[in-house]
mmCIF file with all atom_site columns, C-alpha atoms and ligand atoms in Angstrom:
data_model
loop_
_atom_site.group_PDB
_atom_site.id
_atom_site.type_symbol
_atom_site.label_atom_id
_atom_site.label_alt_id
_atom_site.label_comp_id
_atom_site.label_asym_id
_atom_site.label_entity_id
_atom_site.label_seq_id
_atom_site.pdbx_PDB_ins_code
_atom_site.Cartn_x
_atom_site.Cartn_y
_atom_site.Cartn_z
_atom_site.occupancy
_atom_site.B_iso_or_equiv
_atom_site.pdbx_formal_charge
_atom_site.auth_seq_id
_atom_site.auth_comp_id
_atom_site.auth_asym_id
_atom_site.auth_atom_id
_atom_site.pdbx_PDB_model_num
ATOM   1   C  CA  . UNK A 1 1   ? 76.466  -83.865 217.910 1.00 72.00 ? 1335 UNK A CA  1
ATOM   2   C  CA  . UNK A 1 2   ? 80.030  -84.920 218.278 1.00 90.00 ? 1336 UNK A CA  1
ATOM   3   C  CA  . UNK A 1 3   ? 83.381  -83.431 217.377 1.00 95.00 ? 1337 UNK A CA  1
ATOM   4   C  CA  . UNK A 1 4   ? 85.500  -84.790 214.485 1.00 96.00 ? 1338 UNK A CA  1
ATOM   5   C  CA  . UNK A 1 5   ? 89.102  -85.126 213.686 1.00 96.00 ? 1339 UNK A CA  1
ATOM   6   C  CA  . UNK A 1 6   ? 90.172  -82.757 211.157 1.00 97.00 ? 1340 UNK A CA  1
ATOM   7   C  CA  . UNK A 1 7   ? 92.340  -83.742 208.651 1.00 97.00 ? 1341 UNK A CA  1
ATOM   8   C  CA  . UNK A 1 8   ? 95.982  -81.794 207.299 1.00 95.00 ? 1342 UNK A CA  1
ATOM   9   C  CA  . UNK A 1 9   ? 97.741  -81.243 204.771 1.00 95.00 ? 1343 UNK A CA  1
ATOM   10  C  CA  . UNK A 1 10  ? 99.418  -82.995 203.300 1.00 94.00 ? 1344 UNK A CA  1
ATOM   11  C  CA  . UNK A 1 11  ? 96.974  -85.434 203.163 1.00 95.00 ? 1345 UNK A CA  1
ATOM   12  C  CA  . UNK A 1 12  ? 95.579  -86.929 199.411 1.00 96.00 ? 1346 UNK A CA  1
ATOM   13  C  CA  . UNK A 1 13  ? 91.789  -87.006 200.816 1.00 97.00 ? 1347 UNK A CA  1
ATOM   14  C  CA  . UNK A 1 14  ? 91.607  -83.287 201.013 1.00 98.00 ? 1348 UNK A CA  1
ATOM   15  C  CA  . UNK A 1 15  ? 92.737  -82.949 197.387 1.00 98.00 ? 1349 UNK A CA  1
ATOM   16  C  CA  . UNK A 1 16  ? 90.029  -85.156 196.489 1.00 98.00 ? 1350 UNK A CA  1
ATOM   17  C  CA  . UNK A 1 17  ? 86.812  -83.717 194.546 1.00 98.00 ? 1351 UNK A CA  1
ATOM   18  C  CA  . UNK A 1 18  ? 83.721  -83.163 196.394 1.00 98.00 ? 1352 UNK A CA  1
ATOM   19  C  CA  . UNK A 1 19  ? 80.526  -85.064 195.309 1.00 98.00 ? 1353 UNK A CA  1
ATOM   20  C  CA  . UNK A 1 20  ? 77.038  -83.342 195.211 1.00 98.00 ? 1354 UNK A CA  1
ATOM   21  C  CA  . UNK A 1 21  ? 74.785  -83.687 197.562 1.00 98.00 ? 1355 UNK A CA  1
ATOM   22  C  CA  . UNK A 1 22  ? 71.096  -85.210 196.249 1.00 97.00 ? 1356 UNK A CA  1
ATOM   23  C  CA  . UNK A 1 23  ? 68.679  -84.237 199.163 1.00 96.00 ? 1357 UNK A CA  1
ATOM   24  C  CA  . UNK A 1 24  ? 69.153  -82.764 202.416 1.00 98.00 ? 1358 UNK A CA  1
ATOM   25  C  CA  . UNK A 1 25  ? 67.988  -85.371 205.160 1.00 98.00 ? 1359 UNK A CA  1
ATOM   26  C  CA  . UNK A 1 26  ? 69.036  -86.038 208.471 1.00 98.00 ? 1360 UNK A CA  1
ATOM   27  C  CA  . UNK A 1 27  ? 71.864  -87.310 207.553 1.00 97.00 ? 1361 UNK A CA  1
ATOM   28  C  CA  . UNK A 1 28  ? 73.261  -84.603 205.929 1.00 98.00 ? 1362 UNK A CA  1
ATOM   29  C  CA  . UNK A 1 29  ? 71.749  -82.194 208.875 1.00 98.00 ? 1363 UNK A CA  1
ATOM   30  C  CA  . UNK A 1 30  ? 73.464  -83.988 211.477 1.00 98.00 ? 1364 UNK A CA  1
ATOM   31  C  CA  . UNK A 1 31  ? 76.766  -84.094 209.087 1.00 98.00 ? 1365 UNK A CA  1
ATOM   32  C  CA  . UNK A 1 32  ? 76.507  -80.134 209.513 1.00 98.00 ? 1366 UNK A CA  1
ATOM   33  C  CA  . UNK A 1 33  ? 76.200  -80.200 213.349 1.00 97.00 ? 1367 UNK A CA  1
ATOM   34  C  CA  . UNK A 1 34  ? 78.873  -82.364 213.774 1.00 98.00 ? 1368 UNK A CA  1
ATOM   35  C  CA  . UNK A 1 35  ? 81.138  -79.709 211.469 1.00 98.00 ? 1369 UNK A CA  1
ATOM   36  C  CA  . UNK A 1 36  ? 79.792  -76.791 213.130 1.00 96.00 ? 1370 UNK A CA  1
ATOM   37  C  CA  . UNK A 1 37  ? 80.599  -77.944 216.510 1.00 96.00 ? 1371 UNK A CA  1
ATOM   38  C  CA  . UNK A 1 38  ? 84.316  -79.723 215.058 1.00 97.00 ? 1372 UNK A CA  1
ATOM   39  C  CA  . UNK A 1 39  ? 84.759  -75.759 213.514 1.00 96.00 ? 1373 UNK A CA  1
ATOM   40  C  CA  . UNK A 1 40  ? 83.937  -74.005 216.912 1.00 93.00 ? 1374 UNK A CA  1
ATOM   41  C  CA  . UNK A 1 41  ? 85.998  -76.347 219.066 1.00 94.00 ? 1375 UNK A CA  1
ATOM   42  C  CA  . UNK A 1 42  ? 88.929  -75.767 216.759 1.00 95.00 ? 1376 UNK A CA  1
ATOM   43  C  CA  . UNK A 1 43  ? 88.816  -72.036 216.480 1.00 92.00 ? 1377 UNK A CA  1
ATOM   44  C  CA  . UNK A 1 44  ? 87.934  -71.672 213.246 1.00 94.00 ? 1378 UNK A CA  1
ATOM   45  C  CA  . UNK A 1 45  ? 85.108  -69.653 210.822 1.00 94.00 ? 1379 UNK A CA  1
ATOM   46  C  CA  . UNK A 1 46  ? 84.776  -72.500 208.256 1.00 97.00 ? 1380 UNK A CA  1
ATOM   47  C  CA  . UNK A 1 47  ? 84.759  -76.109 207.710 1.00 98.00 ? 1381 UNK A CA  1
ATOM   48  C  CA  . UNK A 1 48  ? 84.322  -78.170 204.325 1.00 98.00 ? 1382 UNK A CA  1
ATOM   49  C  CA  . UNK A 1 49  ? 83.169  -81.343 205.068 1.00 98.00 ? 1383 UNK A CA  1
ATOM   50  C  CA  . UNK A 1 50  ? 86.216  -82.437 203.087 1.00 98.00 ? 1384 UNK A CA  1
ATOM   51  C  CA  . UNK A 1 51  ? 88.159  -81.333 206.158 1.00 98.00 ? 1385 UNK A CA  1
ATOM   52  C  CA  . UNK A 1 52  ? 86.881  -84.246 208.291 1.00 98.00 ? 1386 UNK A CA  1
ATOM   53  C  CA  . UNK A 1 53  ? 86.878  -87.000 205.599 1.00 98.00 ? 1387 UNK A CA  1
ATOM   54  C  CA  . UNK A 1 54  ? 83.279  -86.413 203.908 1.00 98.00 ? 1388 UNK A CA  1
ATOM   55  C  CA  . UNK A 1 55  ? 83.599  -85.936 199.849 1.00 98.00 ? 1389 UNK A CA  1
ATOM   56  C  CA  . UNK A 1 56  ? 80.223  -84.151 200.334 1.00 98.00 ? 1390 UNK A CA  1
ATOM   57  C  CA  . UNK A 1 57  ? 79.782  -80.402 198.938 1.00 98.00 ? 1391 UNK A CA  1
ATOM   58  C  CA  . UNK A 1 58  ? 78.882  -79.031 202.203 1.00 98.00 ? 1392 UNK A CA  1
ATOM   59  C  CA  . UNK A 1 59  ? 80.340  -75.942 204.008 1.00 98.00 ? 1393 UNK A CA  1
ATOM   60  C  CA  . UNK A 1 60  ? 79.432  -74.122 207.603 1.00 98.00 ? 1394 UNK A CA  1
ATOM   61  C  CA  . UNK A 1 61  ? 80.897  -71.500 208.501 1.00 97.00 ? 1395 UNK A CA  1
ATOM   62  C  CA  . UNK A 1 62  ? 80.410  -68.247 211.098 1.00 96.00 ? 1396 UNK A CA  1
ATOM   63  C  CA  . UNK A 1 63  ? 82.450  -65.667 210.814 1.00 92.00 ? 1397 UNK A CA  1
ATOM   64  C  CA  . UNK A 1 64  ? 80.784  -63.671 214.078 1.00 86.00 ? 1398 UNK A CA  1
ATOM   65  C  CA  . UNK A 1 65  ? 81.295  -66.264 216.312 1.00 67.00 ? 1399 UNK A CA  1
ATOM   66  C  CA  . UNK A 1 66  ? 83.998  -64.204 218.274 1.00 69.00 ? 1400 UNK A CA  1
ATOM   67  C  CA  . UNK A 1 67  ? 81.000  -61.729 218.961 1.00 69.00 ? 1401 UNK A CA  1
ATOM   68  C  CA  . UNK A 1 68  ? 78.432  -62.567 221.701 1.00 76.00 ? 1402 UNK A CA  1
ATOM   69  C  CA  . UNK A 1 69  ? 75.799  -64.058 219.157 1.00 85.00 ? 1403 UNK A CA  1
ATOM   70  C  CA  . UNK A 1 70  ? 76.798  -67.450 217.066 1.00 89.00 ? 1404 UNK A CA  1
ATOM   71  C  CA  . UNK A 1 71  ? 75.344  -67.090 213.528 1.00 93.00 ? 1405 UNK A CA  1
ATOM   72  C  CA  . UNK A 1 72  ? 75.992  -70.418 211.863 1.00 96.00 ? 1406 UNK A CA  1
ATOM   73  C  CA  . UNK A 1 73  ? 75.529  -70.804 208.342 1.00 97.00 ? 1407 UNK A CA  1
ATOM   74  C  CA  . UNK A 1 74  ? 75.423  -73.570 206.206 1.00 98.00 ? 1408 UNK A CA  1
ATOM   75  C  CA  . UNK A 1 75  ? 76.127  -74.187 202.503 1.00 98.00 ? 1409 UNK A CA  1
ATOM   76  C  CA  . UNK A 1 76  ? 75.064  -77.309 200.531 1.00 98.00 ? 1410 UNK A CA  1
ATOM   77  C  CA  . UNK A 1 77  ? 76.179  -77.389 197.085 1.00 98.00 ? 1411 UNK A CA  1
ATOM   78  C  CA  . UNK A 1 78  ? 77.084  -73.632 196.233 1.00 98.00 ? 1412 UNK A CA  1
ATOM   79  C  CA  . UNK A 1 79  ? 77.873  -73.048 192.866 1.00 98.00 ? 1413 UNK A CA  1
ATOM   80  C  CA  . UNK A 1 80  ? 79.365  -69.152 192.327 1.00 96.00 ? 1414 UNK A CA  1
ATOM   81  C  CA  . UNK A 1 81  ? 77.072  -67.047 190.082 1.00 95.00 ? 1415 UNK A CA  1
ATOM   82  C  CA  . UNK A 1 82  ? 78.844  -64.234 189.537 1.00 93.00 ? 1416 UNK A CA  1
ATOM   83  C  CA  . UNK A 1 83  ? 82.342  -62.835 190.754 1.00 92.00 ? 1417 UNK A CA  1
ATOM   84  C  CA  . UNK A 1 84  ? 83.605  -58.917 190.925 1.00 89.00 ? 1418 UNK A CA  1
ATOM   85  C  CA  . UNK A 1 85  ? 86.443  -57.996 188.962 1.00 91.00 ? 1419 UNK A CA  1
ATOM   86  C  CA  . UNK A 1 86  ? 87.751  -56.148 191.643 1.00 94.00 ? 1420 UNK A CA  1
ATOM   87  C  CA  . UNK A 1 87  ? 90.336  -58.122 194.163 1.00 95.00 ? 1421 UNK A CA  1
ATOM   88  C  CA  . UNK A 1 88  ? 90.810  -57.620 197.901 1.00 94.00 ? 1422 UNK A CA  1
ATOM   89  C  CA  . UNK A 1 89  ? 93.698  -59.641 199.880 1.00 95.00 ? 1423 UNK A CA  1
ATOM   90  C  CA  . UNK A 1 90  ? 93.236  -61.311 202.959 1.00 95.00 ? 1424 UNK A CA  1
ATOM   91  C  CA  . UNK A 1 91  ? 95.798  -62.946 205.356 1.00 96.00 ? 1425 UNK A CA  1
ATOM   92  C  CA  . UNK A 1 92  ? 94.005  -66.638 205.239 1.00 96.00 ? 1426 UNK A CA  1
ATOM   93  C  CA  . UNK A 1 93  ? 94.869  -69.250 207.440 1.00 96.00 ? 1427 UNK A CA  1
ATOM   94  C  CA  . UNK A 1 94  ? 92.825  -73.008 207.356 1.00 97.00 ? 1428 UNK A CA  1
ATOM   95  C  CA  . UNK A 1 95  ? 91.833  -75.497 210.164 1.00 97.00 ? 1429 UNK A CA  1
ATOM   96  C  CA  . UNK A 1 96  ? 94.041  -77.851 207.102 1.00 97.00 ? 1430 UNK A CA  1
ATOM   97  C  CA  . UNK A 1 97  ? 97.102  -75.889 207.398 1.00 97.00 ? 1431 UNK A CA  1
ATOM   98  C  CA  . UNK A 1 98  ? 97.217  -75.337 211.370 1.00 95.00 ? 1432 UNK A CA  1
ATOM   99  C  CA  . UNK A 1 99  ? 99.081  -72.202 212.443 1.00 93.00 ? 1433 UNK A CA  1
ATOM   100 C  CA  . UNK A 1 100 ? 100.124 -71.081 209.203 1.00 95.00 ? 1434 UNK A CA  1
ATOM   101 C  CA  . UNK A 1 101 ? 98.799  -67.787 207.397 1.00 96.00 ? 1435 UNK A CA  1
ATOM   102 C  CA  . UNK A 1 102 ? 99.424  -66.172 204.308 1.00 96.00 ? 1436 UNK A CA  1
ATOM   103 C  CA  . UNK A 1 103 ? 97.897  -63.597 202.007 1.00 96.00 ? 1437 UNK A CA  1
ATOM   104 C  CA  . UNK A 1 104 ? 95.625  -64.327 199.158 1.00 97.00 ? 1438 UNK A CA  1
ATOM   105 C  CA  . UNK A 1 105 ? 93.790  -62.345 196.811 1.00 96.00 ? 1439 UNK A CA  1
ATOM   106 C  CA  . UNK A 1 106 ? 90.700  -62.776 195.677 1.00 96.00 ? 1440 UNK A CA  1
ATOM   107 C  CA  . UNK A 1 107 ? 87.661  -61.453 194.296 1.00 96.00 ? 1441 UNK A CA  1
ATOM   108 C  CA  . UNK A 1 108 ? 86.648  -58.742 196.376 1.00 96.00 ? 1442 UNK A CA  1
ATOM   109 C  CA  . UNK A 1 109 ? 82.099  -59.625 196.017 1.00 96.00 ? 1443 UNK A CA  1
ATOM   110 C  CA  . UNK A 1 110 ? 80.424  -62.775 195.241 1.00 97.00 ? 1444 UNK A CA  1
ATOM   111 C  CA  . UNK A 1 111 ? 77.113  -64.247 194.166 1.00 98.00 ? 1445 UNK A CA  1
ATOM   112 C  CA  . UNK A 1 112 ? 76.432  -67.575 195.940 1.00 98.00 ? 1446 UNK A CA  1
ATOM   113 C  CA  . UNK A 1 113 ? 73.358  -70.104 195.384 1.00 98.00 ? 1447 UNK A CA  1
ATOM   114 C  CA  . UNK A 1 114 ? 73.264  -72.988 197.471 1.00 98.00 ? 1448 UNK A CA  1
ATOM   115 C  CA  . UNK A 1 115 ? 71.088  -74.781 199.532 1.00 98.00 ? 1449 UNK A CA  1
ATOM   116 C  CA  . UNK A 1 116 ? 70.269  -74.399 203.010 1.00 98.00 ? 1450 UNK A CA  1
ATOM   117 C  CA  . UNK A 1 117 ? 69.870  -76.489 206.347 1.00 98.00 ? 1451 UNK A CA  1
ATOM   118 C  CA  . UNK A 1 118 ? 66.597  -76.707 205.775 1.00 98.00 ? 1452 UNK A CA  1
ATOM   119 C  CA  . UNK A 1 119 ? 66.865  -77.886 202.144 1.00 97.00 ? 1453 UNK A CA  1
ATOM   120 C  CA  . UNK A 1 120 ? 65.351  -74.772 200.669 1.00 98.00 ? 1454 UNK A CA  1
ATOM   121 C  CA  . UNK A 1 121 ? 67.492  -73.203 197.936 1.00 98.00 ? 1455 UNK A CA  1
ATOM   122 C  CA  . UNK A 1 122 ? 68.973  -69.129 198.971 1.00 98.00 ? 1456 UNK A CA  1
ATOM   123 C  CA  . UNK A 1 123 ? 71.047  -66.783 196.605 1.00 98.00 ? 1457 UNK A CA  1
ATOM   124 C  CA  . UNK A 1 124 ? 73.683  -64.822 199.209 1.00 97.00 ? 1458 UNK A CA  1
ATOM   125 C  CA  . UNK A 1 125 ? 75.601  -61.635 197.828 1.00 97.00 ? 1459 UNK A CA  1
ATOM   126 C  CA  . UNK A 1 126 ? 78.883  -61.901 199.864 1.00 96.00 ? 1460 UNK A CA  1
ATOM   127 C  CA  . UNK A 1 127 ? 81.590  -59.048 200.459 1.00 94.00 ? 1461 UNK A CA  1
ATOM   128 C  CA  . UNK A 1 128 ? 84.455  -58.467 202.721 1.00 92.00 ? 1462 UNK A CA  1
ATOM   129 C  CA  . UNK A 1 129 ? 85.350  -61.332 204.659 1.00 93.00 ? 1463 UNK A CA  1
ATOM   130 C  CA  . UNK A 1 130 ? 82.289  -63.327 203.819 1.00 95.00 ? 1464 UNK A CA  1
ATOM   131 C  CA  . UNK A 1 131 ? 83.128  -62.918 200.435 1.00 96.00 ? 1465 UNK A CA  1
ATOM   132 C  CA  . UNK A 1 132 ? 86.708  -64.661 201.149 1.00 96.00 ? 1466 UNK A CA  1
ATOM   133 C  CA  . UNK A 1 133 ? 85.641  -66.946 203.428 1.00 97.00 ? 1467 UNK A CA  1
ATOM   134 C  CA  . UNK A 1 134 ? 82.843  -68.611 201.028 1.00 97.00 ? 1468 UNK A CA  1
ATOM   135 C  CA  . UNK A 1 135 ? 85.550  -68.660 198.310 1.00 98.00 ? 1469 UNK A CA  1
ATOM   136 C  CA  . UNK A 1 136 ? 88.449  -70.654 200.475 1.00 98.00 ? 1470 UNK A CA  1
ATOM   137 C  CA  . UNK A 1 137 ? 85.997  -73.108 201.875 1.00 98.00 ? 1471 UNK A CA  1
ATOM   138 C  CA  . UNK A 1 138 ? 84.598  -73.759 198.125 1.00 98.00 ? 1472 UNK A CA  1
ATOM   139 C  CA  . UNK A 1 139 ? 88.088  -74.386 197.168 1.00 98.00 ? 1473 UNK A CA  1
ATOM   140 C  CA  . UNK A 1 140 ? 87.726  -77.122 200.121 1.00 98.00 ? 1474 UNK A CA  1
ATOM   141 C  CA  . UNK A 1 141 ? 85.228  -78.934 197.629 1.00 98.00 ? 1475 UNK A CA  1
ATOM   142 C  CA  . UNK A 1 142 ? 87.590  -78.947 194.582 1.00 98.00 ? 1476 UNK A CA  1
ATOM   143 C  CA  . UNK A 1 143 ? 90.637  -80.161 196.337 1.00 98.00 ? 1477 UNK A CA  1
ATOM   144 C  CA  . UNK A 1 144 ? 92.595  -76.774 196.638 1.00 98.00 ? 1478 UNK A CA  1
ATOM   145 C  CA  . UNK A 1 145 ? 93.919  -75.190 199.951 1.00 98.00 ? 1479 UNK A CA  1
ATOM   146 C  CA  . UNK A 1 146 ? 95.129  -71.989 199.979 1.00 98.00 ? 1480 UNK A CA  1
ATOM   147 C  CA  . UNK A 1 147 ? 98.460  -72.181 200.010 1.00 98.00 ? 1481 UNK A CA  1
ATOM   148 C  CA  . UNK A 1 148 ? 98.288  -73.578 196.507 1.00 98.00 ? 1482 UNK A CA  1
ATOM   149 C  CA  . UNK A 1 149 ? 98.031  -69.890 195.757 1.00 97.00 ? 1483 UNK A CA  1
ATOM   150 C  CA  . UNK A 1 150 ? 101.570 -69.310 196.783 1.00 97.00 ? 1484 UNK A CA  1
ATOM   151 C  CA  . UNK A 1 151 ? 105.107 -69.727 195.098 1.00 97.00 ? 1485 UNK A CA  1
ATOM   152 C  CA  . UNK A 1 152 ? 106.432 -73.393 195.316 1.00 96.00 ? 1486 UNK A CA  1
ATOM   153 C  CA  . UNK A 1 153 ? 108.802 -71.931 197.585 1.00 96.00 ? 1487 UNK A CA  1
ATOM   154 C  CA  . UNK A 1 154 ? 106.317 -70.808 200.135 1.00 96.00 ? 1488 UNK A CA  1
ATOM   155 C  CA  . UNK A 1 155 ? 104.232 -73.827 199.988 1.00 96.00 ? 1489 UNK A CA  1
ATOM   156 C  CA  . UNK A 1 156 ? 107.043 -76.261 200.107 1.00 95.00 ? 1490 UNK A CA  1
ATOM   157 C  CA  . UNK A 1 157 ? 108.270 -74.228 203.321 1.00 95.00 ? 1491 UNK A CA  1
ATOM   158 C  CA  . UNK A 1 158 ? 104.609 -74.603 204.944 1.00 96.00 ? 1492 UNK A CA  1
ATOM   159 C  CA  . UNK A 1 159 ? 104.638 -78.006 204.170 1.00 94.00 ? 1493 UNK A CA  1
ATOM   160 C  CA  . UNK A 1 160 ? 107.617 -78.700 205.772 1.00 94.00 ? 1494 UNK A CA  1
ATOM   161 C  CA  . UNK A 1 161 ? 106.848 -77.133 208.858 1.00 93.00 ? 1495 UNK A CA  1
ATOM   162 C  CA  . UNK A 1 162 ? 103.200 -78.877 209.068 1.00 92.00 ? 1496 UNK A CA  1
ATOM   163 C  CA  . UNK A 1 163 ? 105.223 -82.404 208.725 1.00 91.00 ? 1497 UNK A CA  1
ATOM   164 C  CA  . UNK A 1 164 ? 108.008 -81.209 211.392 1.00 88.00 ? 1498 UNK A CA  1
ATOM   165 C  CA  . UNK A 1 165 ? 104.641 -80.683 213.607 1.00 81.00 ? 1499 UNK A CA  1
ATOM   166 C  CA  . UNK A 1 166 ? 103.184 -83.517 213.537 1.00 77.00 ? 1500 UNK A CA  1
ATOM   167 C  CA  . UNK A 1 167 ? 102.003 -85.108 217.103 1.00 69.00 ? 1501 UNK A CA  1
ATOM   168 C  CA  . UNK A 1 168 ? 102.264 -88.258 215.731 1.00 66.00 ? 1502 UNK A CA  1
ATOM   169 C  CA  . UNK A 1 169 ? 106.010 -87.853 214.516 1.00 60.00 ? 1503 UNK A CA  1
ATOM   170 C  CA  . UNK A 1 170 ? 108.159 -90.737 215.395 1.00 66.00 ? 1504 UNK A CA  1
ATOM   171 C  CA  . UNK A 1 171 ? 111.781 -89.721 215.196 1.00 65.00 ? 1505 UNK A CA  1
ATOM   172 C  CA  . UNK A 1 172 ? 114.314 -93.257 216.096 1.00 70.00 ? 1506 UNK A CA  1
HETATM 173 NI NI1 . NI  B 2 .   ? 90.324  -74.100 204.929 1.00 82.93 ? 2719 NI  B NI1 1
#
């Protein structure tokens, strides 16, 4: 298991689209350990593989890990079934987009097959946070990042701020 860069905006390969995945194998298993660890060493609750270069429709997220018990989870291929009508807003924020938050709304429940680590397909009905969490990092897979949500005048401002923060910066 090793930890990977993860990539920001702006950056063209995390607008690209996500490719399905054909079997689960060891590849693909030791993709999501790699991810999981990357997400926990960066502080985060979810991680598209997207974030760290992979085209791949796979997600892992945890969004206990703050508690005392670590309760990975691990999406391959989800496909939403069914949405609520009903919204609920969230102040997101995205290992992408590094120290910037904003709210987004979105649907408040959600209906999520996928398949698991183990390659064995699950149905999850997801509320609350879970609910918003699944639904950013499946944006991952299509190329969208939250602040794409926002007015032009937002997202131009985080943008501008993510280049002005750049490590690698080289101002002559
Ligand atoms: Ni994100």
């Amino acid at each position: 298991m090793s930890i990977k860069k993860i990539l920001t905006e702006p950056n063209k390969i995390l607008r690209q689209i996500s490719k399905p995945v054909e079997k689960v194998g060891k590849y693909e298993q030791n993709l999501m350990d790699d991810m999981l660890d990357t997400m926990y060493a960066a502080d985060g609750i979810g991680l598209a593989a997207i974030q760290i270069g992979i085209p791949k429709r796979i997600i892992v997220m945890d969004i206990s890990w703050h508690k005392a018990e670590k309760k990975p989870m691990y999406f391959v291929n989800p496909i939403i079934r069914e949405k609520d009508k009903e919204k609920s807003i969230y102040e997101e924020g995205c290992l992408s987009v590094p120290n910037q938050f904003a709210e987004v709304e979105r649907p408040r429940n959600c209906e999520v097959e996928y398949i698991n680590y183990d390659g064995k397909k699950e149905l999850l009905k997801a509320e609350g946070l879970l609910a918003t969490c699944i639904q950013h990092e499946m944006d991952h897979l299509e190329g969208i990042l939250f602040i794409d949500y926002l007015s032009k005048l937002k997202k131009s401002m985080i943008i501008k701020k993510l280049l002005k923060n750049r490590p690698d910066r080289i101002v002559v």
